[in-house]
Short mmCIF file of C-alpha atoms in Angstrom, two decimals:
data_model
loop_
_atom_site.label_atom_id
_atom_site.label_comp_id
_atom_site.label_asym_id
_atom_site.label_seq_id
_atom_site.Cartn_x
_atom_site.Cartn_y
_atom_site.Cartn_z
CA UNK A 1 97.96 -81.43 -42.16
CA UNK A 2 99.30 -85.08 -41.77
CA UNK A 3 102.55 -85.89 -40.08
CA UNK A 4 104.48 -85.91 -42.73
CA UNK A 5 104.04 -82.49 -43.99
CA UNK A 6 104.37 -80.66 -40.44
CA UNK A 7 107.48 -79.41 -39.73
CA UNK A 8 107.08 -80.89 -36.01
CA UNK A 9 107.15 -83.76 -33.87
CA UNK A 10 104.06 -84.01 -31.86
CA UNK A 11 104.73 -85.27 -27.96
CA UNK A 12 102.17 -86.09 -25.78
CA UNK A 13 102.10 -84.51 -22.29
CA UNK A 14 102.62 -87.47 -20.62
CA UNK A 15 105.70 -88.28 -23.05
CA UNK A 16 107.28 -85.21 -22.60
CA UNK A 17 106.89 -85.35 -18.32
CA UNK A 18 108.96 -88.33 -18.82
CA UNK A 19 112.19 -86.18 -20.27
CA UNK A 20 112.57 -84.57 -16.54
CA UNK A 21 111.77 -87.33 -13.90
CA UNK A 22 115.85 -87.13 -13.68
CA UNK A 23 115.72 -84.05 -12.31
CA UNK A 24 115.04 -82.23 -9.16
CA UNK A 25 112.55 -79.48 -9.19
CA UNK A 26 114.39 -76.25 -8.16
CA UNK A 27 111.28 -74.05 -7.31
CA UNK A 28 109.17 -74.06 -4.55
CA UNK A 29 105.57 -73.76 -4.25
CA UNK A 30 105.64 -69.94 -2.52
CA UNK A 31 107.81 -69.35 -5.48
CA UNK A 32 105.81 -70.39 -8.23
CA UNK A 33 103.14 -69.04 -6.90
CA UNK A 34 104.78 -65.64 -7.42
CA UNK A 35 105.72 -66.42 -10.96
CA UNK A 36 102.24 -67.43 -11.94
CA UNK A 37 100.12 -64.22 -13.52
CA UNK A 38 96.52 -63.24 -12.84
CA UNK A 39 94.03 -65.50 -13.83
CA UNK A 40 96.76 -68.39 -15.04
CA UNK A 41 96.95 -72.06 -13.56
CA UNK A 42 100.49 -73.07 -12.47
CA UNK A 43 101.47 -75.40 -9.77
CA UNK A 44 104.35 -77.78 -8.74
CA UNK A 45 103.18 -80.69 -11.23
CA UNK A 46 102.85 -78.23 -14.30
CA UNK A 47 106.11 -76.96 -13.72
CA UNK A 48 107.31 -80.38 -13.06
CA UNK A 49 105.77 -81.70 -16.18
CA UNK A 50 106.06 -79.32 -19.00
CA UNK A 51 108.65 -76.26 -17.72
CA UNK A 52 111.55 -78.45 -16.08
CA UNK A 53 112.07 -80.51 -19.72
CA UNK A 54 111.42 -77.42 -21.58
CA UNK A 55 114.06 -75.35 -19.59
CA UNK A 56 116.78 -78.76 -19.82
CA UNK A 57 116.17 -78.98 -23.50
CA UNK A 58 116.87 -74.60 -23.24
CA UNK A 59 120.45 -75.17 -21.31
CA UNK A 60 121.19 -78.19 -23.96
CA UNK A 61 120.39 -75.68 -26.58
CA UNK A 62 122.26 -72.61 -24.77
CA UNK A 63 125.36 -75.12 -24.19
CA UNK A 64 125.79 -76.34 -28.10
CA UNK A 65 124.99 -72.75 -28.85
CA UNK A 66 127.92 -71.23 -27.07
CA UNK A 67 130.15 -74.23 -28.20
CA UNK A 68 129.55 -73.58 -31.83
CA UNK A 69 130.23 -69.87 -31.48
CA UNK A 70 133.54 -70.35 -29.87
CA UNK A 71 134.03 -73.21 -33.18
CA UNK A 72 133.31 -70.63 -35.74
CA UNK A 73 134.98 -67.72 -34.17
CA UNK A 74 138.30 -69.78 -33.98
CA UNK A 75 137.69 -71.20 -37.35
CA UNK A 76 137.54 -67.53 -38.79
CA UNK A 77 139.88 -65.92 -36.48
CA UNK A 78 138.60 -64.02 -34.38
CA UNK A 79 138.28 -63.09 -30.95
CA UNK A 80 134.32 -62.68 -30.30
CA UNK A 81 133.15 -61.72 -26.84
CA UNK A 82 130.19 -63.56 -25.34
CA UNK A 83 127.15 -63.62 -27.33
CA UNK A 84 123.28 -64.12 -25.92
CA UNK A 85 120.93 -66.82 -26.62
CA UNK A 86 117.99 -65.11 -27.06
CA UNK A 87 114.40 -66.77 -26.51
CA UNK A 88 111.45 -65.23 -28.00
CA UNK A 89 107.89 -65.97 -26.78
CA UNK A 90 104.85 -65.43 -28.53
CA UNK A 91 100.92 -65.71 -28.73
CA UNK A 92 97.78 -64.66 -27.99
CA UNK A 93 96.82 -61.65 -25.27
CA UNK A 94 95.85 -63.65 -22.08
CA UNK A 95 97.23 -66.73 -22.92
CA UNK A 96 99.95 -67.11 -20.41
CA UNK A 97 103.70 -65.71 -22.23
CA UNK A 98 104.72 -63.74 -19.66
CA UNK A 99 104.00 -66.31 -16.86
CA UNK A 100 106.17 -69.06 -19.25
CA UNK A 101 108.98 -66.39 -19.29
CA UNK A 102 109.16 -65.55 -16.18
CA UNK A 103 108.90 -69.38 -15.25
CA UNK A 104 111.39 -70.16 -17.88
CA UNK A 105 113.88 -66.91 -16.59
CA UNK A 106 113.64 -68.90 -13.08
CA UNK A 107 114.65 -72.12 -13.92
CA UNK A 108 117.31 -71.78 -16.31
CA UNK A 109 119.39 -68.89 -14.43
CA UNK A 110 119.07 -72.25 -11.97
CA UNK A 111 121.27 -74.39 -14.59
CA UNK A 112 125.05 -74.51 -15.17
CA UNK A 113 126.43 -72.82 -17.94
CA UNK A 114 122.90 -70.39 -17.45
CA UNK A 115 123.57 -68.57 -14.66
CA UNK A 116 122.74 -64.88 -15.91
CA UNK A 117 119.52 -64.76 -17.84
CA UNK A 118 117.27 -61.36 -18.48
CA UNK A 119 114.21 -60.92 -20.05
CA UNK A 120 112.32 -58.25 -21.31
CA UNK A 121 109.19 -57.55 -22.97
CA UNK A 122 108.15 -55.81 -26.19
CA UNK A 123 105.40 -53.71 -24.22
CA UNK A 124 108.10 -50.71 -23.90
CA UNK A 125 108.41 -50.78 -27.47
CA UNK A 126 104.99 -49.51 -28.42
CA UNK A 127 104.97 -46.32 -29.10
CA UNK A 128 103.40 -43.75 -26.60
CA UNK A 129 99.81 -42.76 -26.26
CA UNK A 130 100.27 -39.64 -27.24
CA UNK A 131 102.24 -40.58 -30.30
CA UNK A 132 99.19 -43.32 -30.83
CA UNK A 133 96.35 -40.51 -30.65
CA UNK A 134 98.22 -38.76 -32.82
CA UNK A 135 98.22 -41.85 -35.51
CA UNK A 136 95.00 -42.57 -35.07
CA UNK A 137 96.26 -46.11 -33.92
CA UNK A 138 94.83 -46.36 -29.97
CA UNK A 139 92.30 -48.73 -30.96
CA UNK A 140 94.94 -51.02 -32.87
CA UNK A 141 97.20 -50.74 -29.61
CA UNK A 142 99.08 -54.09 -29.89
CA UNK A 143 98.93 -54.24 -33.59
CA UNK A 144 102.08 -54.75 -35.34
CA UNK A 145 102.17 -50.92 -36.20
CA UNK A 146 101.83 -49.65 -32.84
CA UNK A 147 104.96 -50.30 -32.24
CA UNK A 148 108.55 -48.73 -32.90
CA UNK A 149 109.38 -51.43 -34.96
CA UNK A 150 112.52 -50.26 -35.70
CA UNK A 151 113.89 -49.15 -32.76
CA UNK A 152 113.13 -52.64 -31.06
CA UNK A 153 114.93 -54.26 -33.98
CA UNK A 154 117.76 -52.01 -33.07
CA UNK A 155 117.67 -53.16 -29.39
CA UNK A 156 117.80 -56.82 -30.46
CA UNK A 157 120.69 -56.66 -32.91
CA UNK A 158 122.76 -54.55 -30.48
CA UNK A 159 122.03 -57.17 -27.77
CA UNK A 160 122.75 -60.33 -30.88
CA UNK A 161 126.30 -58.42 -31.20
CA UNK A 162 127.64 -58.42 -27.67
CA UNK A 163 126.81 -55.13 -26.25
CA UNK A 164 127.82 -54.42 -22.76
CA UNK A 165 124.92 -52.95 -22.36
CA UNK A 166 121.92 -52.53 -23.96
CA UNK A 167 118.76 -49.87 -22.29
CA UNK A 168 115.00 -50.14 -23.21
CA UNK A 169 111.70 -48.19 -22.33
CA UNK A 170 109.42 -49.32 -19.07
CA UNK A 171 105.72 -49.85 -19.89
CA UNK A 172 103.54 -49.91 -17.14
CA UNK A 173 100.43 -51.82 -17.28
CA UNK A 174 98.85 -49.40 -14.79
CA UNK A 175 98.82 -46.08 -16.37
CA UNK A 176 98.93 -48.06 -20.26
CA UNK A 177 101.75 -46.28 -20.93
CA UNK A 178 105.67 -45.77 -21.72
CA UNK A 179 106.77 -44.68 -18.51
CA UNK A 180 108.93 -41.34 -18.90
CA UNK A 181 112.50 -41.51 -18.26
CA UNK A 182 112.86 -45.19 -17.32
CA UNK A 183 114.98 -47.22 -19.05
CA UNK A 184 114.99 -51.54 -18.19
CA UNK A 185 119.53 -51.89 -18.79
CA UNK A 186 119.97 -55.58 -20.62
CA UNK A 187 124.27 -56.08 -19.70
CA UNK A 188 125.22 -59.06 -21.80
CA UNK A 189 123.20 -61.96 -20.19
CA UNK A 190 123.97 -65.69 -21.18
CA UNK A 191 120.36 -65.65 -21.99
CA UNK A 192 118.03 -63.08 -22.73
CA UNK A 193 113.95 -63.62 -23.13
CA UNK A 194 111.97 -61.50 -25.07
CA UNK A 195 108.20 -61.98 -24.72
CA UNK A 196 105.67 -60.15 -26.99
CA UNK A 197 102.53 -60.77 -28.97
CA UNK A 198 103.79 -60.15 -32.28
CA UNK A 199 108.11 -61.40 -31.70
CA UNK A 200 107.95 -63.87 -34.13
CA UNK A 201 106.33 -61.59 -37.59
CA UNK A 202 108.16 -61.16 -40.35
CA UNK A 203 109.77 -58.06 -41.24
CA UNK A 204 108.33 -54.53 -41.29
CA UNK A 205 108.15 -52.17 -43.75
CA UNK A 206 111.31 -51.13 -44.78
CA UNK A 207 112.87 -53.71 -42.97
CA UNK A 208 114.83 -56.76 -44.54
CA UNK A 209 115.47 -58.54 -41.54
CA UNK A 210 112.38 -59.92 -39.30
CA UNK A 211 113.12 -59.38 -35.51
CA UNK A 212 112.81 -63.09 -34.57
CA UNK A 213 116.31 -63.62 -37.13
CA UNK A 214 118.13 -62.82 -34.17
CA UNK A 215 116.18 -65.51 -31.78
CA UNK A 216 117.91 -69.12 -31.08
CA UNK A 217 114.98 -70.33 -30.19
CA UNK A 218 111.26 -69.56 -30.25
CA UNK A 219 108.36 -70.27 -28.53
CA UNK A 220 104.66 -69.83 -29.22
CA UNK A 221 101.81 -70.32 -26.72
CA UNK A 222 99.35 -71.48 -27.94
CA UNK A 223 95.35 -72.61 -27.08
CA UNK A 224 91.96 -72.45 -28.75
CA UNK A 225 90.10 -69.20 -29.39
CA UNK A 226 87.27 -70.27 -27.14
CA UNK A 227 89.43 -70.81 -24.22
CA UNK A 228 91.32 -67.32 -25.29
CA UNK A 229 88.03 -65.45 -25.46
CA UNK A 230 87.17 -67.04 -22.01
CA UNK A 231 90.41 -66.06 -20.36
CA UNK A 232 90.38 -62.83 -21.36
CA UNK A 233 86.93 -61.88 -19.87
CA UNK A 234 87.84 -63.93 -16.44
CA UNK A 235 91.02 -61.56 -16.15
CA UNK A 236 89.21 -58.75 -17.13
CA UNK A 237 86.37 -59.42 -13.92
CA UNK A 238 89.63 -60.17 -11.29
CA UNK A 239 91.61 -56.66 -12.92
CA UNK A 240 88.43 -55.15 -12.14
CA UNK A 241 88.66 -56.18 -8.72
CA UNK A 242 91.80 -55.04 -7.95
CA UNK A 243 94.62 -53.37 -10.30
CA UNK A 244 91.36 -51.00 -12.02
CA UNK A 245 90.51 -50.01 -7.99
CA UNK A 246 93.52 -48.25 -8.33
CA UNK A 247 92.63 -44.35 -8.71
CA UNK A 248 95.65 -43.81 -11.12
CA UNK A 249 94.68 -47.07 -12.93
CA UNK A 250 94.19 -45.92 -17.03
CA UNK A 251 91.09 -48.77 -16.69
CA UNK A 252 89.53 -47.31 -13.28
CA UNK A 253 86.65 -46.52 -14.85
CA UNK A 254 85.78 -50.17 -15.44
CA UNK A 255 85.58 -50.61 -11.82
CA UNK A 256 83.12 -47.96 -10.99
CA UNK A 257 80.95 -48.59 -14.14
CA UNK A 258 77.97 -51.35 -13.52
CA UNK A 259 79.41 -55.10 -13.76
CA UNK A 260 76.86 -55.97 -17.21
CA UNK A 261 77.95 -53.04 -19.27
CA UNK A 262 81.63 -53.69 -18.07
CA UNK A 263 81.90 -56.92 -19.11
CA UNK A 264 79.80 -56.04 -22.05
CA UNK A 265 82.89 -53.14 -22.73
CA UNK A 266 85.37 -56.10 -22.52
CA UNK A 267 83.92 -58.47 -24.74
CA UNK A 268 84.18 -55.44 -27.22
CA UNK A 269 87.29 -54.84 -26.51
CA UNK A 270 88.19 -58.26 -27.33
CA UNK A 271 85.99 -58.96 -30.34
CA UNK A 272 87.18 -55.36 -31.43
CA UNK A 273 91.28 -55.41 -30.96
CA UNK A 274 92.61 -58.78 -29.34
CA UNK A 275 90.33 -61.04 -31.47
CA UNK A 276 91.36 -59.23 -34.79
CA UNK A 277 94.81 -59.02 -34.41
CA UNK A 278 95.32 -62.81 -33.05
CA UNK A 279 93.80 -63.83 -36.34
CA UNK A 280 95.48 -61.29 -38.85
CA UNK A 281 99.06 -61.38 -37.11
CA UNK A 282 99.83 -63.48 -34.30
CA UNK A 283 98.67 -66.77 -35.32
CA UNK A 284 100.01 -67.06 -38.61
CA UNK A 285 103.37 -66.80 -37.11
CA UNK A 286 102.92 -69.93 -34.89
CA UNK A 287 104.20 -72.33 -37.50
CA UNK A 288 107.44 -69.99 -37.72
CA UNK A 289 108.31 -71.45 -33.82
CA UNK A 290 110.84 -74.09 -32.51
CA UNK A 291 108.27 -75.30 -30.05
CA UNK A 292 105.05 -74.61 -29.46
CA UNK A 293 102.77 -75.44 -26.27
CA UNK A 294 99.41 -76.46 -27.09
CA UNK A 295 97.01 -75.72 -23.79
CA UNK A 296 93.61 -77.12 -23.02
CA UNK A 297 90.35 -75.14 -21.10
CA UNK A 298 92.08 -74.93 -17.59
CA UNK A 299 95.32 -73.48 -19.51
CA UNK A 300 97.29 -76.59 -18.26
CA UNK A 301 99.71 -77.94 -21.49
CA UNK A 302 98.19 -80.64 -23.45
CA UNK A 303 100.84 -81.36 -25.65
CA UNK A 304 104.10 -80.20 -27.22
CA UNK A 305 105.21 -79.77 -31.05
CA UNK A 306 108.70 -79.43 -31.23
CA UNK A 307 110.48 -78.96 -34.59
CA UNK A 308 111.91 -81.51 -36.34
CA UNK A 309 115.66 -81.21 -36.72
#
């Protein structure tokens, strides 16, 4: 596509370092170190380079945002309470979201005007195992119709209308499943981040309004299948190491079975679910994002496409 049909501006890495020389990195190393997730390269100069403009250009965004909503409420006459800004994040299993929002939730509860930001992920949304057995949909777990599409939608429009307070289901990664009778409580941040695979699709069935028409801003990671692929097996082999050890781990199995035929079992499981549904539903929404970061082999940011205004 040439330049002047994409709907972004292309800036180099090195460009877009030079947007946040002005300003002082508020994160250690020990820090960032516990932001980064298994398997993903982070350190000082990454943050410094890509996540310190990306979360000023954020509070800029955050700042006109709640400007213009005290401009329109006076100019209709009303008296609106505090609204979010709401962030989604999107893209491929393995290829770093919840490290960016967690990195991004960090830095910009660290600006003025920011100082309350939550985020939340679309995991507890998916509907329960035993609700997914019953479907027939475990082996499309991630898919757009394993989750409570509706219900998540609900979540996001109470949180787009001011709600006090706003509760969601827990996921945990260790037993792969909702976890019964927790609830994550959302109460009216200045920001709020919601990271998923599929945030930015458009609407469901019955549905005439796509989740991501609530988002201010949205974000897809992005990086070549290849690399993907290649991710996803080297988290698979650390996992294996040391979450699957776990006895009440849902994957333990993988860490007793013989390294060849578990790997082999992961590159199936890949090829078989992640693969498929990057392709059919996750990358096609990329073009639907305000920004997207482009990463290279060692999952460091190459470049950034930001929208044009």
């Amino acid at each position: 596509m040439s330049d002047a049909l994409s709907p972004f501006n292309e800036i180099s890495r090195e460009d877009w370092a030079v947007l946040g020389n002005s300003t002082e990195l508020p994160l250690t190393e020990s820090e960032i170190q516990q932001i980064r997730g298994l398997g993903d390269f982070l350190d000082i100069k990454e943050v410094q380079d890509v996540y310190l403009p990306l979360s000023r250009l954020l509070n800029l965004y955050v700042t006109e945002h709640q400007k213009l909503h005290r401009s329109t409420s006076d100019f209709l006459g009303e008296r609106a309470g505090r609204v979010p800004f709401i962030i989604g994040v999107a893209g491929s299993v393995a290829v770093g979201k919840s490290t960016v929002s967690r990195l991004l939730k960090e830095l910009l509860s660290r600006w003025d005007g920011t100082p309350s930001v939550e985020m939340i992920t679309t995991d507890g949304f998916l509907h329960p195992n035993e609700e997914l057995e019953r479907r027939g949909l475990m082996a499309r777990k991630g898919f757009p119709e394993s989750y409570d599409r509706m219900a998540l939608l609900e979540f996001i429009a109470d949180v787009k209308s001011g709600a006090k307070e706003v509760s969601a289901p827990v996921y945990s990664h260790l037993i792969y499943d909702i976890v019964e009778g927790q609830r994550q409580t959302i109460k009216n941040p200045d920001v709020l981040i919601v990271e998923g695979l599929n945030v930015l699709q458009s609407p469901g069935p019955g549905q005439y309004v796509a989740l991501s028409d609530f988002f201010d801003f949205k974000i897809y990671v992005d990086a070549d299948t290849k690399n993907l692929t290649q991710w996803f097996l080297d988290r698979f082999e650390k996992l294996r190491d040391t979450a699957f050890t776990n006895p009440a781990s849902y994957f333990h199995r993988y860490a007793e079975m013989p390294h060849e035929k578990a790997l082999a079992r992961a590159n199936e499981i890949w090829s078989t679910i992640n693969l498929p549904n990057l392709i059919e539903n996750i990358l096609p929404t990329r073009s639907r994002a305000t920004l997207v970061l482009q990463k290279g082999a060692m999952h460091a940011v190459e470049r950034v496409l930001l929208r044009k205004l």
